[in-house]
mmCIF file of C-alpha atoms in Angstrom:
data_model
loop_
_atom_site.group_PDB
_atom_site.id
_atom_site.type_symbol
_atom_site.label_atom_id
_atom_site.label_comp_id
_atom_site.label_asym_id
_atom_site.label_seq_id
_atom_site.Cartn_x
_atom_site.Cartn_y
_atom_site.Cartn_z
ATOM 1 C CA ALA A 1 4.692 -4.780 16.880
ATOM 2 C CA GLN A 2 2.644 -2.104 15.224
ATOM 3 C CA SER A 3 -0.744 -3.014 13.829
ATOM 4 C CA VAL A 4 -3.586 -1.264 12.071
ATOM 5 C CA THR A 5 -7.258 -2.108 12.452
ATOM 6 C CA GLN A 6 -9.895 -0.951 10.019
ATOM 7 C CA LEU A 7 -13.368 -1.481 11.404
ATOM 8 C CA GLY A 8 -15.713 -2.780 8.729
ATOM 9 C CA SER A 9 -14.465 -4.560 5.630
ATOM 10 C CA HIS A 10 -17.438 -3.225 3.646
ATOM 11 C CA VAL A 11 -19.238 0.088 4.024
ATOM 12 C CA SER A 12 -22.212 1.127 1.920
ATOM 13 C CA VAL A 13 -23.583 4.670 1.731
ATOM 14 C CA SER A 14 -26.039 6.576 -0.394
ATOM 15 C CA GLU A 15 -24.824 9.209 -2.813
ATOM 16 C CA GLY A 16 -24.676 12.507 -0.908
ATOM 17 C CA ALA A 17 -24.373 10.850 2.505
ATOM 18 C CA LEU A 18 -21.502 11.171 4.948
ATOM 19 C CA VAL A 19 -18.609 8.766 4.484
ATOM 20 C CA LEU A 20 -16.870 7.567 7.661
ATOM 21 C CA LEU A 21 -14.137 4.929 7.454
ATOM 22 C CA ARG A 22 -12.519 3.937 10.724
ATOM 23 C CA CYS A 23 -8.849 3.283 11.461
ATOM 24 C CA ASN A 24 -7.120 2.565 14.762
ATOM 25 C CA TYR A 25 -3.457 1.861 15.321
ATOM 26 C CA SER A 26 -1.628 0.163 18.142
ATOM 27 C CA SER A 27 1.666 1.672 19.164
ATOM 28 C CA SER A 28 2.944 3.500 22.236
ATOM 29 C CA VAL A 29 4.497 6.204 20.052
ATOM 30 C CA PRO A 30 2.105 7.687 17.494
ATOM 31 C CA PRO A 31 3.308 6.731 14.024
ATOM 32 C CA TYR A 32 3.047 8.604 10.772
ATOM 33 C CA LEU A 33 -0.449 7.939 9.393
ATOM 34 C CA PHE A 34 -1.657 7.500 5.825
ATOM 35 C CA TRP A 35 -4.821 6.787 3.878
ATOM 36 C CA TYR A 36 -4.504 5.251 0.425
ATOM 37 C CA VAL A 37 -7.261 4.546 -2.105
ATOM 38 C CA GLN A 38 -7.371 1.752 -4.669
ATOM 39 C CA TYR A 39 -9.763 1.990 -7.598
ATOM 40 C CA PRO A 40 -10.680 -1.253 -9.363
ATOM 41 C CA ASN A 41 -7.761 -2.901 -11.142
ATOM 42 C CA GLN A 42 -5.360 -0.117 -10.228
ATOM 43 C CA GLY A 43 -2.497 0.473 -7.835
ATOM 44 C CA LEU A 44 -2.822 2.466 -4.631
ATOM 45 C CA GLN A 45 -2.632 6.239 -4.519
ATOM 46 C CA LEU A 46 -2.236 8.533 -1.557
ATOM 47 C CA LEU A 47 -5.339 10.326 -0.268
ATOM 48 C CA LEU A 48 -3.727 12.110 2.667
ATOM 49 C CA LYS A 49 -1.186 11.735 5.435
ATOM 50 C CA TYR A 50 -0.440 13.022 8.926
ATOM 51 C CA THR A 51 3.143 13.551 9.961
ATOM 52 C CA THR A 52 3.156 16.486 12.367
ATOM 53 C CA GLY A 53 1.328 19.699 13.163
ATOM 54 C CA ALA A 54 -2.405 20.213 12.683
ATOM 55 C CA THR A 55 -4.301 17.049 13.534
ATOM 56 C CA LEU A 56 -7.034 17.604 10.927
ATOM 57 C CA VAL A 57 -5.587 16.747 7.545
ATOM 58 C CA LYS A 58 -7.230 17.499 4.207
ATOM 59 C CA GLY A 59 -6.604 15.314 1.214
ATOM 60 C CA ILE A 60 -7.661 14.918 -2.374
ATOM 61 C CA ASN A 61 -11.248 14.522 -3.613
ATOM 62 C CA GLY A 62 -12.755 16.215 -0.534
ATOM 63 C CA PHE A 63 -11.552 13.650 1.999
ATOM 64 C CA GLU A 64 -10.151 14.554 5.379
ATOM 65 C CA ALA A 65 -8.935 12.685 8.458
ATOM 66 C CA GLU A 66 -8.312 13.631 12.070
ATOM 67 C CA PHE A 67 -5.529 12.235 14.207
ATOM 68 C CA LYS A 68 -6.735 11.648 17.772
ATOM 69 C CA LYS A 69 -3.893 10.539 19.991
ATOM 70 C CA SER A 70 -6.102 9.754 22.987
ATOM 71 C CA GLU A 71 -8.181 7.377 20.861
ATOM 72 C CA THR A 72 -5.248 6.065 18.739
ATOM 73 C CA SER A 73 -7.438 6.771 15.724
ATOM 74 C CA PHE A 74 -7.190 8.297 12.271
ATOM 75 C CA HIS A 75 -10.695 8.054 10.816
ATOM 76 C CA LEU A 76 -11.371 9.156 7.236
ATOM 77 C CA THR A 77 -14.414 11.266 6.392
ATOM 78 C CA LYS A 78 -16.078 12.969 3.469
ATOM 79 C CA PRO A 79 -19.225 15.075 3.941
ATOM 80 C CA SER A 80 -20.977 13.987 0.755
ATOM 81 C CA ALA A 81 -20.285 10.758 -1.126
ATOM 82 C CA HIS A 82 -20.046 10.632 -4.905
ATOM 83 C CA MET A 83 -20.465 7.557 -7.058
ATOM 84 C CA SER A 84 -16.832 7.973 -8.084
ATOM 85 C CA ASP A 85 -15.730 7.390 -4.450
ATOM 86 C CA ALA A 86 -16.502 3.682 -4.757
ATOM 87 C CA ALA A 87 -13.145 2.015 -4.144
ATOM 88 C CA GLU A 88 -11.126 0.215 -1.499
ATOM 89 C CA TYR A 89 -9.511 2.353 1.177
ATOM 90 C CA PHE A 90 -6.439 1.403 3.160
ATOM 91 C CA CYS A 91 -5.150 2.939 6.348
ATOM 92 C CA ALA A 92 -1.402 2.569 6.860
ATOM 93 C CA VAL A 93 1.168 3.553 9.465
ATOM 94 C CA SER A 94 4.898 4.152 9.341
ATOM 95 C CA PRO A 95 6.932 4.020 12.566
ATOM 96 C CA ARG A 96 8.623 7.273 13.586
ATOM 97 C CA SER A 97 11.772 5.396 14.489
ATOM 98 C CA GLY A 98 13.640 3.007 12.223
ATOM 99 C CA GLY A 99 15.051 5.513 9.753
ATOM 100 C CA TYR A 100 13.292 4.341 6.655
ATOM 101 C CA ASN A 101 9.881 4.380 5.087
ATOM 102 C CA LYS A 102 8.120 1.170 6.117
ATOM 103 C CA LEU A 103 4.348 0.993 5.748
ATOM 104 C CA ILE A 104 2.084 -1.353 7.686
ATOM 105 C CA PHE A 105 -1.352 -1.624 6.114
ATOM 106 C CA GLY A 106 -4.767 -2.360 7.501
ATOM 107 C CA ALA A 107 -6.938 -4.977 5.813
ATOM 108 C CA GLY A 108 -8.875 -2.379 3.847
ATOM 109 C CA THR A 109 -12.468 -1.150 3.674
ATOM 110 C CA ARG A 110 -14.433 -1.452 0.470
ATOM 111 C CA LEU A 111 -16.746 1.523 0.013
ATOM 112 C CA ALA A 112 -19.876 1.128 -2.085
ATOM 113 C CA VAL A 113 -21.917 4.191 -3.065
ATOM 114 C CA HIS A 114 -25.462 3.648 -4.260
ATOM 115 C CA PRO A 115 -27.843 6.108 -5.923
ATOM 116 C CA ASN B 1 6.784 10.622 -16.247
ATOM 117 C CA ALA B 2 5.526 7.033 -16.231
ATOM 118 C CA GLY B 3 5.925 6.742 -12.449
ATOM 119 C CA VAL B 4 6.176 3.091 -11.406
ATOM 120 C CA THR B 5 5.789 0.477 -14.125
ATOM 121 C CA GLN B 6 5.418 -3.279 -13.711
ATOM 122 C CA THR B 7 5.586 -6.172 -16.141
ATOM 123 C CA PRO B 8 3.804 -8.404 -16.816
ATOM 124 C CA LYS B 9 0.236 -7.359 -15.940
ATOM 125 C CA PHE B 10 -1.027 -10.944 -15.788
ATOM 126 C CA GLN B 11 0.705 -14.311 -15.496
ATOM 127 C CA VAL B 12 -0.392 -17.908 -15.057
ATOM 128 C CA LEU B 13 2.182 -20.424 -13.833
ATOM 129 C CA LYS B 14 2.151 -24.089 -13.014
ATOM 130 C CA THR B 15 3.389 -25.258 -9.637
ATOM 131 C CA GLY B 16 7.183 -25.451 -9.658
ATOM 132 C CA GLN B 17 7.737 -22.984 -12.490
ATOM 133 C CA SER B 18 9.845 -19.898 -11.979
ATOM 134 C CA MET B 19 9.363 -16.316 -13.071
ATOM 135 C CA THR B 20 10.605 -12.792 -12.489
ATOM 136 C CA LEU B 21 8.397 -9.760 -11.983
ATOM 137 C CA GLN B 22 9.948 -6.543 -13.200
ATOM 138 C CA CYS B 23 9.542 -3.079 -11.706
ATOM 139 C CA ALA B 24 10.990 0.268 -12.737
ATOM 140 C CA GLN B 25 10.538 3.830 -11.470
ATOM 141 C CA ASP B 26 11.513 7.113 -13.089
ATOM 142 C CA MET B 27 11.190 9.378 -10.034
ATOM 143 C CA ASN B 28 14.788 8.984 -8.862
ATOM 144 C CA HIS B 29 13.591 7.442 -5.603
ATOM 145 C CA ASN B 30 16.024 5.780 -3.251
ATOM 146 C CA SER B 31 13.686 3.136 -1.834
ATOM 147 C CA MET B 32 11.685 0.437 -3.561
ATOM 148 C CA TYR B 33 9.284 -2.217 -2.255
ATOM 149 C CA TRP B 34 7.456 -5.370 -3.231
ATOM 150 C CA TYR B 35 4.057 -6.128 -1.692
ATOM 151 C CA ARG B 36 1.506 -8.828 -2.154
ATOM 152 C CA GLN B 37 -2.218 -8.175 -1.808
ATOM 153 C CA ASP B 38 -4.601 -10.916 -0.751
ATOM 154 C CA PRO B 39 -8.325 -10.536 -0.032
ATOM 155 C CA GLY B 40 -9.017 -9.402 3.530
ATOM 156 C CA MET B 41 -5.334 -9.013 4.376
ATOM 157 C CA GLY B 42 -4.365 -5.640 2.961
ATOM 158 C CA LEU B 43 -0.874 -5.342 1.535
ATOM 159 C CA ARG B 44 2.009 -7.240 3.067
ATOM 160 C CA LEU B 45 5.628 -6.340 2.479
ATOM 161 C CA ILE B 46 7.702 -9.074 0.835
ATOM 162 C CA TYR B 47 11.066 -7.347 0.387
ATOM 163 C CA TYR B 48 12.312 -3.822 0.246
ATOM 164 C CA SER B 49 15.399 -1.963 -0.858
ATOM 165 C CA ALA B 50 16.102 1.126 1.237
ATOM 166 C CA SER B 51 18.762 2.288 -1.210
ATOM 167 C CA GLU B 52 20.624 1.081 -4.262
ATOM 168 C CA GLY B 53 22.769 -1.906 -3.350
ATOM 169 C CA THR B 54 20.745 -3.008 -0.317
ATOM 170 C CA THR B 55 17.814 -5.370 0.106
ATOM 171 C CA ASP B 56 16.037 -6.627 3.209
ATOM 172 C CA LYS B 57 13.252 -9.025 4.089
ATOM 173 C CA GLY B 58 9.805 -7.794 4.887
ATOM 174 C CA GLU B 59 6.918 -9.561 6.559
ATOM 175 C CA VAL B 60 6.463 -12.461 4.088
ATOM 176 C CA PRO B 61 9.763 -13.172 2.252
ATOM 177 C CA ASN B 62 9.654 -16.978 2.073
ATOM 178 C CA GLY B 63 9.660 -18.300 -1.489
ATOM 179 C CA TYR B 64 10.867 -15.033 -3.022
ATOM 180 C CA ASN B 65 14.136 -13.375 -3.954
ATOM 181 C CA VAL B 66 14.830 -9.840 -5.118
ATOM 182 C CA SER B 67 17.454 -7.916 -7.024
ATOM 183 C CA ARG B 68 18.003 -4.169 -6.969
ATOM 184 C CA LEU B 69 19.519 -3.970 -10.421
ATOM 185 C CA ASN B 70 20.196 -0.226 -10.276
ATOM 186 C CA LYS B 71 18.480 2.803 -8.785
ATOM 187 C CA ARG B 72 15.551 2.496 -11.200
ATOM 188 C CA GLU B 73 14.854 -1.234 -11.219
ATOM 189 C CA PHE B 74 13.828 -3.762 -8.576
ATOM 190 C CA SER B 75 12.847 -7.299 -9.583
ATOM 191 C CA LEU B 76 11.045 -10.047 -7.677
ATOM 192 C CA ARG B 77 11.757 -13.693 -8.467
ATOM 193 C CA LEU B 78 9.741 -16.774 -7.651
ATOM 194 C CA GLU B 79 12.115 -19.736 -7.968
ATOM 195 C CA SER B 80 9.536 -22.514 -7.593
ATOM 196 C CA ALA B 81 6.010 -21.184 -7.651
ATOM 197 C CA ALA B 82 3.375 -22.575 -5.283
ATOM 198 C CA PRO B 83 -0.419 -22.103 -5.284
ATOM 199 C CA SER B 84 -0.055 -20.088 -2.049
ATOM 200 C CA GLN B 85 1.751 -17.453 -4.102
ATOM 201 C CA THR B 86 -1.367 -16.733 -6.139
ATOM 202 C CA SER B 87 -1.850 -13.037 -5.441
ATOM 203 C CA VAL B 88 -1.646 -9.534 -6.819
ATOM 204 C CA TYR B 89 1.865 -8.120 -6.572
ATOM 205 C CA PHE B 90 2.584 -4.413 -6.272
ATOM 206 C CA CYS B 91 5.839 -2.598 -6.584
ATOM 207 C CA ALA B 92 6.251 0.812 -4.957
ATOM 208 C CA SER B 93 8.925 3.453 -4.593
ATOM 209 C CA SER B 94 9.593 6.407 -2.327
ATOM 210 C CA GLU B 95 12.226 8.553 -0.816
ATOM 211 C CA ALA B 96 13.680 6.986 2.291
ATOM 212 C CA HIS B 97 12.084 8.961 5.114
ATOM 213 C CA GLY B 98 9.097 7.655 7.016
ATOM 214 C CA THR B 99 6.978 10.676 6.129
ATOM 215 C CA ASP B 100 7.387 10.171 2.409
ATOM 216 C CA THR B 101 4.633 8.982 0.114
ATOM 217 C CA GLN B 102 4.996 5.601 -1.532
ATOM 218 C CA TYR B 103 4.032 5.507 -5.209
ATOM 219 C CA PHE B 104 2.572 2.263 -6.478
ATOM 220 C CA GLY B 105 2.648 0.496 -9.807
ATOM 221 C CA PRO B 106 -0.489 -0.964 -11.432
ATOM 222 C CA GLY B 107 0.160 -4.483 -10.154
ATOM 223 C CA THR B 108 0.756 -7.977 -11.530
ATOM 224 C CA ARG B 109 -1.994 -10.544 -11.117
ATOM 225 C CA LEU B 110 -0.345 -13.946 -10.684
ATOM 226 C CA THR B 111 -2.142 -17.275 -10.654
ATOM 227 C CA VAL B 112 -0.293 -20.472 -9.759
ATOM 228 C CA LEU B 113 -2.107 -23.662 -10.715
#
């Protein structure tokens, strides 16, 4: 069965520092890959996704992620953190087979940004 | 467009009580989903409806039932609530293909005493 591992349940960075949130998946066939963000007391919203084509994907709010098949990874980065980036981030995968949109989520990483 | 709406926002139940969580979407999406979110466990799929008229179990369906009332609405029912069902519940909708974005509602925070 597919699974998603997010390394680090909590990450803390200084404002202006690099943000790196790690995500690895386990599947023999690379799935579709997603990053969602959840701000406090809100639902999830899509940051970015990889389906096909260029392996470096740009999303909203300056985030980007790179699909690396050899490492089964899809890490999320942002060059310079803002206070407003404080939120919980979820990596998710959707199998390429199966014919419908089924998401499997990682446990989430809570990002704290301090002055 | 309101997107995905959920009612109620908060609910407290006693063990054994029943309730229905309501979800509606105005994006004309074919597929709808119910998830629960627990600390340290991400979101887990309870039930989904790939299209109007169909429903299927997800990862954690025990203790829940669903109804796809029409294309817009998808409800989740707890027949006899248990403390283990204390959680935050999210409804989502999307088109059917695996590449499509799921759009989430604001959630219902349920406490079962």
